[in-house]
Short mmCIF file of C-alpha atoms and ligand atoms in Angstrom, two decimals:
data_model
loop_
_atom_site.label_atom_id
_atom_site.label_comp_id
_atom_site.label_asym_id
_atom_site.label_seq_id
_atom_site.Cartn_x
_atom_site.Cartn_y
_atom_site.Cartn_z
CA UNK P 1 -20.54 34.31 -19.91
CA UNK P 2 -19.20 32.47 -22.99
CA UNK P 3 -16.54 35.17 -23.38
CA UNK P 4 -15.46 34.91 -19.72
CA UNK P 5 -15.16 31.11 -20.00
CA UNK P 6 -12.95 31.59 -23.08
CA UNK P 7 -10.77 34.08 -21.21
CA UNK P 8 -10.35 31.70 -18.24
CA UNK P 9 -9.53 28.85 -20.65
CA UNK P 10 -6.86 30.89 -22.44
CA UNK P 11 -5.41 32.04 -19.09
CA UNK P 12 -5.28 28.46 -17.76
CA UNK P 13 -3.51 27.30 -20.91
CA UNK P 14 -1.05 30.19 -20.69
CA UNK P 15 -0.22 29.37 -17.04
CA UNK P 16 0.08 25.64 -17.85
CA UNK P 17 2.46 26.44 -20.74
CA UNK P 18 4.69 28.62 -18.54
CA UNK P 19 4.64 25.87 -15.88
CA UNK P 20 5.62 23.32 -18.55
CA UNK P 21 8.66 25.42 -19.42
CA UNK P 22 9.76 25.36 -15.76
CA UNK P 23 9.03 21.62 -15.47
CA UNK P 24 11.27 21.02 -18.49
CA UNK P 25 14.07 23.09 -16.91
CA UNK P 26 13.68 21.24 -13.60
CA UNK P 27 13.54 17.68 -14.97
CA UNK P 28 15.58 18.07 -18.15
CA UNK P 29 14.96 15.49 -20.78
CA UNK P 30 17.29 12.70 -19.83
CA UNK P 31 16.03 10.35 -17.18
CA UNK P 32 17.44 7.02 -16.05
CA UNK P 33 17.53 4.33 -18.75
CA UNK P 34 16.34 0.76 -18.36
CA UNK P 35 18.29 -2.18 -19.77
CA UNK P 36 17.31 -3.74 -23.09
CA UNK P 37 15.14 -6.88 -23.00
CA UNK P 38 17.46 -9.82 -23.57
CA UNK P 39 15.03 -12.72 -23.04
CA UNK P 40 12.84 -13.46 -26.06
CA UNK P 41 10.13 -15.06 -23.92
CA UNK P 42 9.28 -11.56 -22.59
CA UNK P 43 8.49 -10.49 -26.15
CA UNK P 44 5.76 -13.11 -26.61
CA UNK P 45 2.02 -12.79 -25.95
CA UNK P 46 0.71 -14.54 -22.83
CA UNK P 47 -1.18 -17.07 -24.98
CA UNK P 48 2.08 -18.08 -26.69
CA UNK P 49 3.98 -18.29 -23.41
CA UNK P 50 1.21 -20.56 -22.07
CA UNK P 51 1.44 -22.75 -25.18
CA UNK P 52 5.22 -23.07 -24.91
CA UNK P 53 4.91 -24.07 -21.23
CA UNK P 54 2.20 -26.66 -22.05
CA UNK P 55 4.25 -28.06 -24.91
CA UNK P 56 7.35 -28.35 -22.67
CA UNK P 57 9.33 -25.89 -24.85
CA UNK P 58 10.04 -23.86 -21.71
CA UNK P 59 9.19 -24.45 -18.05
CA UNK P 60 7.05 -22.22 -15.87
CA UNK P 61 10.02 -21.95 -13.49
CA UNK P 62 12.20 -20.60 -16.34
CA UNK P 63 9.56 -18.02 -17.30
CA UNK P 64 9.14 -16.96 -13.68
CA UNK P 65 12.91 -16.66 -13.16
CA UNK P 66 13.08 -14.50 -16.28
CA UNK P 67 10.32 -12.20 -14.97
CA UNK P 68 11.97 -11.89 -11.55
CA UNK P 69 15.30 -11.01 -13.19
CA UNK P 70 13.64 -8.40 -15.36
CA UNK P 71 11.70 -6.86 -12.45
CA UNK P 72 14.96 -6.53 -10.48
CA UNK P 73 16.69 -5.01 -13.53
CA UNK P 74 14.13 -2.27 -14.15
CA UNK P 75 12.63 -1.48 -10.76
CA UNK P 76 15.35 0.84 -9.48
CA UNK P 77 14.67 3.17 -12.43
CA UNK P 78 10.88 2.74 -12.51
CA UNK P 79 9.74 2.07 -8.90
CA UNK P 80 6.67 0.30 -10.23
CA UNK P 81 6.79 -3.10 -8.46
CA UNK P 82 6.14 -2.78 -4.71
CA UNK P 83 5.65 -6.24 -3.17
CA UNK P 84 6.59 -9.73 -4.27
CA UNK P 85 5.49 -13.27 -3.50
CA UNK P 86 8.39 -14.79 -5.44
CA UNK P 87 8.85 -17.80 -3.14
CA UNK P 88 5.21 -18.85 -3.24
CA UNK P 89 5.10 -18.17 -6.97
CA UNK P 90 8.16 -20.39 -7.47
CA UNK P 91 6.43 -23.20 -5.57
CA UNK P 92 3.35 -22.81 -7.80
CA UNK P 93 5.54 -22.76 -10.92
CA UNK P 94 7.18 -26.04 -9.86
CA UNK P 95 3.73 -27.56 -9.31
CA UNK P 96 2.62 -26.40 -12.78
CA UNK P 97 5.74 -27.94 -14.34
CA UNK P 98 5.19 -31.18 -12.40
CA UNK P 99 1.62 -31.42 -13.70
CA UNK P 100 2.83 -30.96 -17.28
CA UNK P 101 5.72 -33.40 -16.87
CA UNK P 102 3.42 -36.03 -15.34
CA UNK P 103 1.61 -36.37 -18.67
CA UNK P 104 -1.67 -36.97 -16.81
CA UNK P 105 -3.30 -34.48 -19.17
CA UNK P 106 -2.65 -33.79 -22.84
CA UNK P 107 -1.68 -30.25 -23.93
CA UNK P 108 -5.19 -29.99 -25.48
CA UNK P 109 -6.83 -30.86 -22.16
CA UNK P 110 -4.60 -28.38 -20.34
CA UNK P 111 -5.43 -25.67 -22.86
CA UNK P 112 -9.12 -26.21 -22.18
CA UNK P 113 -8.95 -26.59 -18.41
CA UNK P 114 -6.01 -24.35 -17.47
CA UNK P 115 -5.29 -22.07 -20.45
CA UNK P 116 -2.72 -19.91 -18.59
CA UNK P 117 -1.01 -22.71 -16.66
CA UNK P 118 2.33 -21.52 -15.32
CA UNK P 119 2.10 -17.96 -16.71
CA UNK P 120 3.30 -15.25 -14.24
CA UNK P 121 1.26 -12.04 -13.86
CA UNK P 122 1.05 -8.91 -11.68
CA UNK P 123 -1.74 -6.69 -10.37
CA UNK P 124 -2.12 -3.30 -8.65
CA UNK P 125 -2.11 -3.08 -4.88
CA UNK P 126 -5.79 -2.11 -4.61
CA UNK P 127 -6.69 -5.72 -5.51
CA UNK P 128 -6.83 -8.14 -2.57
CA UNK P 129 -4.24 -10.92 -2.84
CA UNK P 130 -4.20 -13.14 0.24
CA UNK P 131 -1.05 -12.58 2.31
CA UNK P 132 0.02 -9.39 0.51
CA UNK P 133 -0.48 -5.75 1.52
CA UNK P 134 -3.71 -4.12 0.41
CA UNK P 135 -3.03 -0.41 0.88
CA UNK P 136 -4.24 1.41 -2.24
CA UNK P 137 -1.40 3.80 -1.47
CA UNK P 138 -3.13 5.02 1.71
CA UNK P 139 -0.76 5.48 4.68
CA UNK P 140 -3.58 4.64 7.14
CA UNK P 141 -3.65 1.15 5.57
CA UNK P 142 0.10 0.58 5.64
CA UNK P 143 -0.06 -2.58 7.79
CA UNK P 144 -3.16 -4.08 6.22
CA UNK P 145 -2.64 -7.57 4.81
CA UNK P 146 -5.38 -9.11 2.65
CA UNK P 147 -6.90 -12.21 4.26
CA UNK P 148 -8.55 -13.32 1.02
CA UNK P 149 -8.06 -13.00 -2.72
CA UNK P 150 -10.27 -10.91 -5.05
CA UNK P 151 -12.62 -12.90 -7.31
CA UNK P 152 -10.88 -11.84 -10.50
CA UNK P 153 -7.43 -12.88 -9.26
CA UNK P 154 -8.87 -16.20 -8.05
CA UNK P 155 -10.37 -16.83 -11.52
CA UNK P 156 -6.99 -16.18 -13.12
CA UNK P 157 -5.29 -18.48 -10.62
CA UNK P 158 -7.86 -21.17 -11.43
CA UNK P 159 -6.85 -20.78 -15.08
CA UNK P 160 -3.32 -21.73 -13.99
CA UNK P 161 -1.77 -18.23 -13.98
CA UNK P 162 0.64 -17.36 -11.15
CA UNK P 163 0.49 -14.05 -9.32
CA UNK P 164 3.99 -12.76 -8.63
CA UNK P 165 3.38 -9.44 -6.89
CA UNK P 166 1.81 -6.02 -6.63
CA UNK P 167 2.36 -2.77 -8.49
CA UNK P 168 2.14 0.85 -7.36
CA UNK P 169 -0.94 3.12 -7.42
CA UNK P 170 -1.77 6.75 -6.50
CA UNK P 171 -3.25 7.47 -3.04
CA UNK P 172 -6.67 5.76 -2.94
CA UNK P 173 -6.30 5.11 -6.71
CA UNK P 174 -7.89 8.47 -7.35
CA UNK P 175 -5.42 10.40 -9.41
CA UNK P 176 -3.77 9.97 -12.78
CA UNK P 177 -0.17 10.23 -11.63
CA UNK P 178 1.11 7.23 -9.63
CA UNK P 179 2.58 8.58 -6.40
CA UNK P 180 1.86 7.99 -2.72
CA UNK P 181 3.62 8.42 0.62
CA UNK P 182 4.07 4.68 1.20
CA UNK P 183 5.92 3.60 -1.94
CA UNK P 184 6.82 6.87 -3.68
CA UNK P 185 6.54 7.86 -7.31
CA UNK P 186 6.56 5.59 -10.38
CA UNK P 187 8.52 6.58 -13.50
CA UNK P 188 7.72 6.10 -17.17
CA UNK P 189 9.92 3.48 -18.93
CA UNK P 190 10.08 5.63 -22.10
CA UNK P 191 11.35 8.64 -20.17
CA UNK P 192 11.66 8.49 -16.40
CA UNK P 193 11.06 12.24 -16.02
CA UNK P 194 7.46 11.55 -17.12
CA UNK P 195 4.36 10.15 -15.45
CA UNK P 196 3.03 6.62 -15.92
CA UNK P 197 -0.58 7.69 -15.42
CA UNK P 198 -2.90 6.17 -12.87
CA UNK P 199 -4.30 4.58 -11.09
CA UNK P 200 -2.92 1.31 -12.55
CA UNK P 201 0.33 3.21 -13.20
CA UNK P 202 2.76 0.68 -11.70
CA UNK P 203 1.07 -1.99 -13.78
CA UNK P 204 1.37 0.12 -16.98
CA UNK P 205 5.09 0.59 -16.35
CA UNK P 206 5.89 -3.06 -15.50
CA UNK P 207 4.00 -4.27 -18.59
CA UNK P 208 5.74 -1.76 -20.89
CA UNK P 209 9.09 -2.78 -19.40
CA UNK P 210 8.18 -6.48 -19.85
CA UNK P 211 8.54 -7.44 -16.18
CA UNK P 212 5.55 -9.76 -16.16
CA UNK P 213 3.66 -11.62 -18.86
CA UNK P 214 0.34 -9.83 -18.33
CA UNK P 215 -1.31 -7.47 -15.85
CA UNK P 216 -4.63 -6.71 -14.20
CA UNK P 217 -5.88 -3.15 -13.72
CA UNK P 218 -9.06 -1.40 -12.64
CA UNK P 219 -10.70 1.71 -14.02
CA UNK P 220 -13.38 4.14 -12.77
CA UNK P 221 -12.11 7.23 -14.56
CA UNK P 222 -9.50 5.84 -16.95
CA UNK P 223 -7.22 3.96 -14.57
CA UNK P 224 -6.60 1.10 -17.00
CA UNK P 225 -6.67 3.08 -20.23
CA UNK P 226 -4.55 6.11 -19.21
CA UNK P 227 -1.56 4.08 -17.90
CA UNK P 228 -1.86 1.76 -20.88
CA UNK P 229 -1.75 4.79 -23.16
CA UNK P 230 1.15 6.56 -21.38
CA UNK P 231 3.13 3.29 -21.37
CA UNK P 232 2.34 2.23 -24.94
CA UNK P 233 0.47 -1.02 -24.17
CA UNK P 234 -3.10 -2.31 -24.65
CA UNK P 235 -5.61 -1.97 -21.80
CA UNK P 236 -9.29 -2.82 -21.71
CA UNK P 237 -12.07 -1.55 -19.46
CA UNK P 238 -14.89 -4.05 -19.88
CA UNK P 239 -18.65 -3.52 -20.26
CA UNK P 240 -20.34 -2.63 -16.98
CA UNK P 241 -21.24 -5.53 -14.65
CA UNK P 242 -19.01 -7.98 -16.52
CA UNK P 243 -16.01 -8.59 -14.26
CA UNK P 244 -16.65 -8.89 -10.50
CA UNK P 245 -15.46 -5.82 -8.57
CA UNK P 246 -15.12 -7.92 -5.41
CA UNK P 247 -11.94 -7.55 -3.39
CA UNK P 248 -11.03 -4.10 -4.57
CA UNK P 249 -10.33 -1.09 -2.34
CA UNK P 250 -11.85 1.42 -2.52
CA UNK P 251 -15.04 -0.51 -3.31
CA UNK P 252 -17.81 0.97 -5.44
CA UNK P 253 -20.33 2.17 -2.87
CA UNK P 254 -23.33 2.81 -5.10
CA UNK P 255 -25.03 0.88 -7.89
CA UNK P 256 -23.94 3.67 -10.24
CA UNK P 257 -20.28 3.37 -9.31
CA UNK P 258 -20.37 -0.39 -9.65
CA UNK P 259 -21.39 0.30 -13.25
CA UNK P 260 -18.60 2.87 -13.73
CA UNK P 261 -15.87 0.62 -12.27
CA UNK P 262 -14.31 -2.13 -14.36
CA UNK P 263 -11.42 -4.56 -13.87
CA UNK P 264 -9.59 -5.62 -17.01
CA UNK P 265 -6.39 -6.83 -18.70
CA UNK P 266 -3.27 -4.73 -19.41
CA UNK P 267 -1.02 -6.38 -22.01
CA UNK P 268 1.72 -5.86 -24.57
CA UNK P 269 -0.11 -7.85 -27.26
CA UNK P 270 -3.71 -7.34 -28.41
CA UNK P 271 -4.24 -11.08 -28.92
CA UNK P 272 -4.21 -11.56 -25.12
CA UNK P 273 -7.15 -9.22 -24.43
CA UNK P 274 -9.93 -11.60 -25.45
CA UNK P 275 -8.86 -14.81 -23.65
CA UNK P 276 -7.93 -12.91 -20.49
CA UNK P 277 -11.25 -11.07 -20.36
CA UNK P 278 -12.99 -14.39 -20.98
CA UNK P 279 -11.42 -15.78 -17.80
CA UNK P 280 -11.77 -12.61 -15.74
CA UNK P 281 -15.50 -12.37 -16.53
CA UNK P 282 -16.12 -15.93 -15.26
CA UNK P 283 -19.70 -17.07 -15.91
CA UNK P 284 -20.62 -13.65 -17.28
CA UNK P 285 -18.28 -14.10 -20.24
CA UNK P 286 -21.04 -15.88 -22.19
CA UNK P 287 -22.97 -12.61 -22.64
CA UNK P 288 -19.92 -11.15 -24.42
CA UNK P 289 -20.00 -13.78 -27.21
CA UNK P 290 -16.23 -13.50 -27.36
CA UNK P 291 -15.86 -16.33 -29.86
CA UNK P 292 -18.20 -14.77 -32.43
CA UNK P 293 -16.00 -13.66 -35.35
CA UNK P 294 -15.78 -9.92 -36.12
CA UNK P 295 -15.27 -8.63 -39.65
CA UNK P 296 -13.53 -5.25 -39.32
CA UNK P 297 -14.59 -4.38 -42.88
CA UNK P 298 -18.25 -4.61 -41.84
CA UNK P 299 -17.98 -2.31 -38.83
CA UNK P 300 -19.56 1.14 -38.73
CA UNK P 301 -16.76 3.40 -37.56
CA UNK P 302 -17.29 6.81 -35.95
CA UNK P 303 -14.61 9.12 -34.67
CA UNK P 304 -14.19 12.44 -32.91
CA UNK P 305 -10.97 14.43 -32.57
CA UNK P 306 -11.73 16.32 -29.38
CA UNK P 307 -14.30 16.77 -26.60
CA UNK P 308 -14.02 20.57 -27.17
CA UNK P 309 -14.23 21.04 -23.42
CA UNK P 310 -12.65 24.28 -22.25
CA UNK P 311 -11.58 22.61 -19.00
CA UNK P 312 -9.27 20.25 -20.85
CA UNK P 313 -6.10 20.69 -22.94
CA UNK P 314 -6.37 20.80 -26.73
CA UNK P 315 -5.53 17.43 -28.28
CA UNK P 316 -1.84 17.18 -29.23
CA UNK P 317 -1.22 17.28 -32.99
CA UNK P 318 0.57 13.89 -32.94
CA UNK P 319 -2.59 12.26 -31.58
CA UNK P 320 -4.85 14.02 -34.09
CA UNK P 321 -2.56 12.93 -36.93
CA UNK P 322 -2.50 9.35 -35.61
CA UNK P 323 -6.31 9.26 -35.51
CA UNK P 324 -6.46 10.57 -39.08
CA UNK P 325 -4.03 7.83 -40.14
CA UNK P 326 -6.23 5.18 -38.47
CA UNK P 327 -9.27 6.45 -40.41
CA UNK P 328 -7.24 6.37 -43.64
CA UNK P 329 -5.89 2.88 -42.85
CA UNK P 330 -9.40 1.49 -42.29
CA UNK P 331 -10.49 3.05 -45.59
CA UNK P 332 -7.59 1.70 -47.63
CA UNK P 333 -7.34 -1.74 -45.98
CA UNK P 334 -11.00 -2.48 -45.29
CA UNK P 335 -12.95 -0.03 -47.43
CA UNK P 336 -14.55 1.37 -44.26
CA UNK P 337 -15.85 4.94 -44.58
CA UNK P 338 -15.55 6.29 -41.05
CA UNK P 339 -17.86 9.14 -40.08
CA UNK P 340 -16.66 12.15 -38.08
CA UNK P 341 -18.88 13.08 -35.11
CA UNK P 342 -19.26 16.23 -33.02
CA UNK P 343 -21.09 14.90 -29.98
CA UNK P 344 -22.11 18.06 -28.14
CA UNK P 345 -22.57 16.45 -24.71
CA UNK P 346 -18.95 15.27 -24.62
CA UNK P 347 -18.14 18.92 -23.83
CA UNK P 348 -19.74 18.24 -20.46
CA UNK P 349 -17.54 15.22 -19.68
CA UNK P 350 -15.89 16.90 -16.67
CA UNK P 351 -19.05 18.00 -14.79
CA UNK P 352 -20.82 14.72 -15.61
CA UNK P 353 -18.00 12.60 -14.13
CA UNK P 354 -17.26 14.91 -11.18
CA UNK P 355 -20.89 15.24 -10.07
CA UNK P 356 -22.05 11.66 -10.66
CA UNK P 357 -18.98 10.38 -8.74
CA UNK P 358 -20.37 11.81 -5.49
CA UNK P 359 -21.02 9.33 -2.67
CA UNK P 360 -22.57 9.56 0.79
CA UNK P 361 -19.11 9.05 2.26
CA UNK P 362 -16.70 11.96 1.84
CA UNK P 363 -13.38 11.34 0.09
CA UNK P 364 -11.32 12.32 3.16
CA UNK P 365 -12.98 9.58 5.23
CA UNK P 366 -10.93 7.03 3.27
CA UNK P 367 -7.55 8.72 3.70
CA UNK P 368 -7.57 10.82 6.90
CA UNK P 369 -8.27 10.35 10.60
CA UNK P 370 -9.78 13.85 11.04
CA UNK P 371 -12.57 14.96 8.73
CA UNK P 372 -13.99 18.26 7.41
CA UNK P 373 -12.65 21.22 5.42
CA UNK P 374 -10.63 22.60 8.35
CA UNK P 375 -8.89 19.25 8.90
CA UNK P 376 -8.04 19.08 5.18
CA UNK P 377 -6.53 22.57 5.20
CA UNK P 378 -4.44 21.77 8.30
CA UNK P 379 -3.21 18.60 6.56
CA UNK P 380 -2.30 20.68 3.48
CA UNK P 381 -0.02 22.86 5.61
CA UNK P 382 1.51 19.71 7.08
CA UNK P 383 2.02 18.44 3.53
CA UNK P 384 3.84 21.62 2.52
CA UNK P 385 6.33 21.18 5.38
CA UNK P 386 6.70 17.47 4.57
CA UNK P 387 4.81 16.10 7.60
CA UNK P 388 1.70 14.56 6.06
CA UNK P 389 0.90 10.99 5.10
CA UNK P 390 -1.39 12.36 2.41
CA UNK P 391 -0.35 13.56 -1.03
CA UNK P 392 -1.14 17.12 -2.04
CA UNK P 393 -3.46 15.97 -4.81
CA UNK P 394 -5.21 13.60 -2.37
CA UNK P 395 -5.95 16.62 -0.17
CA UNK P 396 -6.98 18.81 -3.12
CA UNK P 397 -9.34 16.04 -4.25
CA UNK P 398 -10.73 15.82 -0.68
CA UNK P 399 -11.31 19.57 -0.73
CA UNK P 400 -12.92 19.43 -4.17
CA UNK P 401 -15.32 16.81 -2.79
CA UNK P 402 -16.82 19.61 -0.66
CA UNK P 403 -17.80 21.52 -3.84
CA UNK P 404 -20.33 20.71 -6.58
CA UNK P 405 -23.19 18.27 -6.06
CA UNK P 406 -23.97 16.29 -2.91
CA UNK P 407 -24.93 12.65 -3.37
CA UNK P 408 -28.62 12.52 -4.39
CA UNK P 409 -29.27 16.30 -4.56
CA UNK P 410 -30.76 18.20 -7.54
CA UNK P 411 -27.36 18.89 -9.10
CA UNK P 412 -26.42 15.22 -8.79
CA UNK P 413 -29.71 14.16 -10.40
CA UNK P 414 -29.27 16.73 -13.19
CA UNK P 415 -25.89 15.22 -14.08
CA UNK P 416 -27.19 11.65 -13.85
CA UNK P 417 -29.87 12.72 -16.36
CA UNK P 418 -27.20 14.19 -18.67
CA UNK P 419 -25.24 10.93 -18.42
CA UNK P 420 -28.37 8.96 -19.34
CA UNK P 421 -28.98 11.23 -22.34
CA UNK P 422 -25.42 10.67 -23.56
CA UNK P 423 -25.76 6.93 -22.90
CA UNK P 424 -28.82 6.84 -25.18
CA UNK P 425 -27.01 8.82 -27.87
CA UNK P 426 -24.07 6.40 -27.81
CA UNK P 427 -26.32 3.32 -27.80
CA UNK P 428 -28.19 4.59 -30.88
CA UNK P 429 -25.00 5.53 -32.71
CA UNK P 430 -23.14 2.28 -31.98
CA UNK P 431 -25.93 -0.26 -32.46
CA UNK P 432 -24.64 -3.81 -32.77
CA UNK P 433 -21.84 -3.16 -35.23
CA UNK P 434 -20.46 0.27 -34.40
CA UNK P 435 -17.21 1.49 -32.83
CA UNK P 436 -16.19 4.98 -31.77
CA UNK P 437 -12.56 6.12 -32.03
CA UNK P 438 -11.59 8.86 -29.60
CA UNK P 439 -8.38 10.16 -27.98
CA UNK P 440 -7.55 8.25 -24.78
CA UNK P 441 -6.00 11.44 -23.45
CA UNK P 442 -5.17 14.84 -24.98
CA UNK P 443 -1.39 14.78 -24.42
CA UNK P 444 1.43 12.22 -24.19
CA UNK P 445 2.87 11.53 -20.72
CA UNK P 446 3.45 14.81 -18.82
CA UNK P 447 6.34 15.60 -16.47
CA UNK P 448 5.94 14.43 -12.88
CA UNK P 449 3.51 16.69 -10.96
CA UNK P 450 2.41 18.41 -14.18
CA UNK P 451 -1.12 16.86 -14.07
CA UNK P 452 -1.83 19.36 -11.25
CA UNK P 453 -1.79 22.05 -13.93
CA UNK P 454 -4.10 20.07 -16.24
CA UNK P 455 -6.27 18.13 -13.76
CA UNK P 456 -9.29 17.40 -15.93
CA UNK P 457 -7.51 15.83 -18.90
CA UNK P 458 -8.61 12.46 -17.52
CA UNK P 459 -12.18 13.24 -18.67
CA UNK P 460 -11.57 11.65 -22.12
CA UNK P 461 -11.57 8.30 -20.36
CA UNK P 462 -13.80 9.23 -17.39
CA UNK P 463 -16.85 9.93 -19.52
CA UNK P 464 -16.75 6.42 -21.00
CA UNK P 465 -16.90 4.99 -17.44
CA UNK P 466 -20.09 7.00 -16.88
CA UNK P 467 -21.58 5.30 -19.94
CA UNK P 468 -20.57 1.82 -18.72
CA UNK P 469 -19.29 0.97 -22.19
CA UNK P 470 -16.31 -1.24 -23.05
CA UNK P 471 -13.21 0.60 -24.25
CA UNK P 472 -9.69 -0.44 -25.25
CA UNK P 473 -6.65 1.81 -25.22
CA UNK P 474 -4.60 1.12 -28.36
CA UNK P 475 -0.95 2.21 -28.79
CA UNK P 476 -0.12 3.87 -32.12
CA UNK P 477 3.63 4.35 -31.92
CA UNK P 478 5.73 7.16 -30.46
CA UNK P 479 5.14 10.89 -30.87
CA UNK P 480 7.72 13.60 -31.52
CA UNK P 481 8.98 13.52 -27.90
CA UNK P 482 9.61 9.76 -28.11
CA UNK P 483 6.61 9.04 -25.86
CA UNK P 484 3.76 6.63 -26.65
CA UNK P 485 0.61 7.98 -28.30
CA UNK P 486 -2.64 6.23 -29.16
CA UNK P 487 -6.42 6.28 -29.08
CA UNK P 488 -9.25 4.41 -27.38
CA UNK P 489 -11.92 2.43 -29.20
CA UNK P 490 -15.39 2.22 -27.65
CA UNK P 491 -18.21 -0.16 -28.58
CA UNK P 492 -21.75 -0.76 -27.41
CA UNK P 493 -22.53 -2.66 -24.20
CA UNK P 494 -21.28 -6.29 -24.23
CA UNK P 495 -19.66 -5.76 -27.62
CA UNK P 496 -16.14 -5.82 -26.14
CA UNK P 497 -15.13 -8.20 -28.95
CA UNK P 498 -15.47 -5.34 -31.48
CA UNK P 499 -12.90 -3.32 -29.50
CA UNK P 500 -10.56 -6.34 -29.54
CA UNK P 501 -10.93 -6.81 -33.31
CA UNK P 502 -10.03 -3.15 -33.91
CA UNK P 503 -7.11 -3.40 -31.44
CA UNK P 504 -5.70 -6.46 -33.25
CA UNK P 505 -6.13 -4.80 -36.63
CA UNK P 506 -4.44 -1.55 -35.57
CA UNK P 507 -1.62 -3.51 -33.93
CA UNK P 508 -0.94 -5.02 -37.36
CA UNK P 509 -1.08 -1.62 -39.06
CA UNK P 510 0.74 0.53 -36.49
CA UNK P 511 3.13 -1.84 -34.71
CA UNK P 512 1.56 -2.05 -31.22
CA UNK P 513 3.87 -2.11 -28.20
CA UNK P 514 7.41 -0.87 -28.84
CA UNK P 515 10.24 -1.78 -26.48
CA UNK P 516 11.08 1.28 -24.30
CA UNK P 517 14.39 3.18 -24.47
CA UNK P 518 17.40 1.01 -23.81
CA UNK P 519 20.64 1.82 -22.04
C1 ELD W 1 -4.63 22.35 -8.82
C2 ELD W 1 -6.01 22.24 -9.34
C3 ELD W 1 -6.72 20.98 -8.91
C4 ELD W 1 -8.17 20.98 -9.34
C5 ELD W 1 -9.04 19.99 -8.63
C6 ELD W 1 -8.80 18.58 -9.01
C7 ELD W 1 -9.84 17.69 -8.46
C8 ELD W 1 -9.62 16.34 -9.01
C9 ELD W 1 -10.70 15.41 -8.69
C10 ELD W 1 -10.76 14.23 -9.21
C11 ELD W 1 -9.75 13.70 -10.16
C12 ELD W 1 -9.97 12.27 -10.42
C13 ELD W 1 -9.02 11.70 -11.38
C14 ELD W 1 -9.39 10.28 -11.64
C15 ELD W 1 -8.32 9.50 -12.28
C16 ELD W 1 -8.58 8.05 -12.47
C17 ELD W 1 -9.45 7.40 -11.46
C18 ELD W 1 -9.60 5.91 -11.62
N1 ELD W 1 -9.40 5.21 -10.50
O1 ELD W 1 -10.02 5.38 -12.65
#
């Protein structure tokens, strides 16, 4: 059995390598370039932009105009921004400026009451924003306009931030390449022949390209952390039950999935993670004790190089080297002796995620009019001849939903039990002062469509969703292909602030976000 699994693994890798060769011939290595960033305000953290607006060093209207210009400059190459509310945003920016100019509140009062006053932001199109489309990349929802705004977006608006539009996602947000038959495919700002990840892929790209000041993503299998990683920015999936999942499509249908799913910030600068999560969490932010100081030198640091799963690609040497450098950096700078782990159950990341993700409702019910295996196969043929509203991977995922466990059966319960065992192991290891460093993903951004050859690579992030733990994707520079690399840092439940402290420290040591290729 073990031998056969090894043989299948080697065969899969061999086929994926041959396919990669053909992908490289097909796409070449030169994609479209995006223009250099010329406005300094786009190279500032959101907290600094907010301060400058409050202190009348720049107006909200000027910041918004700069973002709009930048979005227009980069979107033909990236196809990441899909719907705007520029006019309404401009009205809100004028109102913000008028409030500041009126002098009715001091900058200190504004900082307390409306910390992001006048700061433009974007979110993915699976989040309800009143008056904008709410499709999740599903053709059946193409005319659906949200009649209310998701809790998390409302909280950000109450903090003074201004939503300027929506970014692209994969069909039903359930794949890690951003492509659908409504808005098309999104390209990576570092190399447009490569993927941006998913499902918050449009958001990853617009943040990396500096088209908005901060972004909001959501993550049930890595959808914040993978696009953050592929696009060289910071992204945080919060502790379970911290940020309201209201107003998101698809909604989490079970208690378990509500724990897996998290909405969080996607940003160019680590310093923005904490204040944004504080606002997004609303009343629940108090349990995170975000203002408690964290001494990185006092943290217990654990790390693991690979899940050792035979269903997943080996971890790229650039990522392994980067993780080693992080361990060395923490030793030299903070005298922290990190401990290497070999957590056996991480090998089972793929079956744990795949089986515990089962719901009563079948996947195809969200994306197709006709249901059942036969209907899916018919739709696949239609896809091949270019006549389907569904993506091929959407249909493959629908088909795969007819394999493995059924919601609530013995197989499902077995995998829930495995998840609980791993949860206990992580809780004991991390305690109140521990962090776990782990690859966010085994490879840098693949060519478009290439994830089909390596479908389960998302499990490095997916397994952390099953545990409900907070995790931040941290950029660590560019690898040998000129594409972003990095790791994720995981902490115990409600210890999100430890992830932020590590993110800020590694940003200092490794440079954080790097402006993408310029024309
Ligand atoms: C060609 C071989 C295809 C093998 C079957 C692939 C089945 C894939 C099923 C599920 C993949 C889910 C990927 C989740 C990515 C992120 C989800 C998220 N919203 O956080």
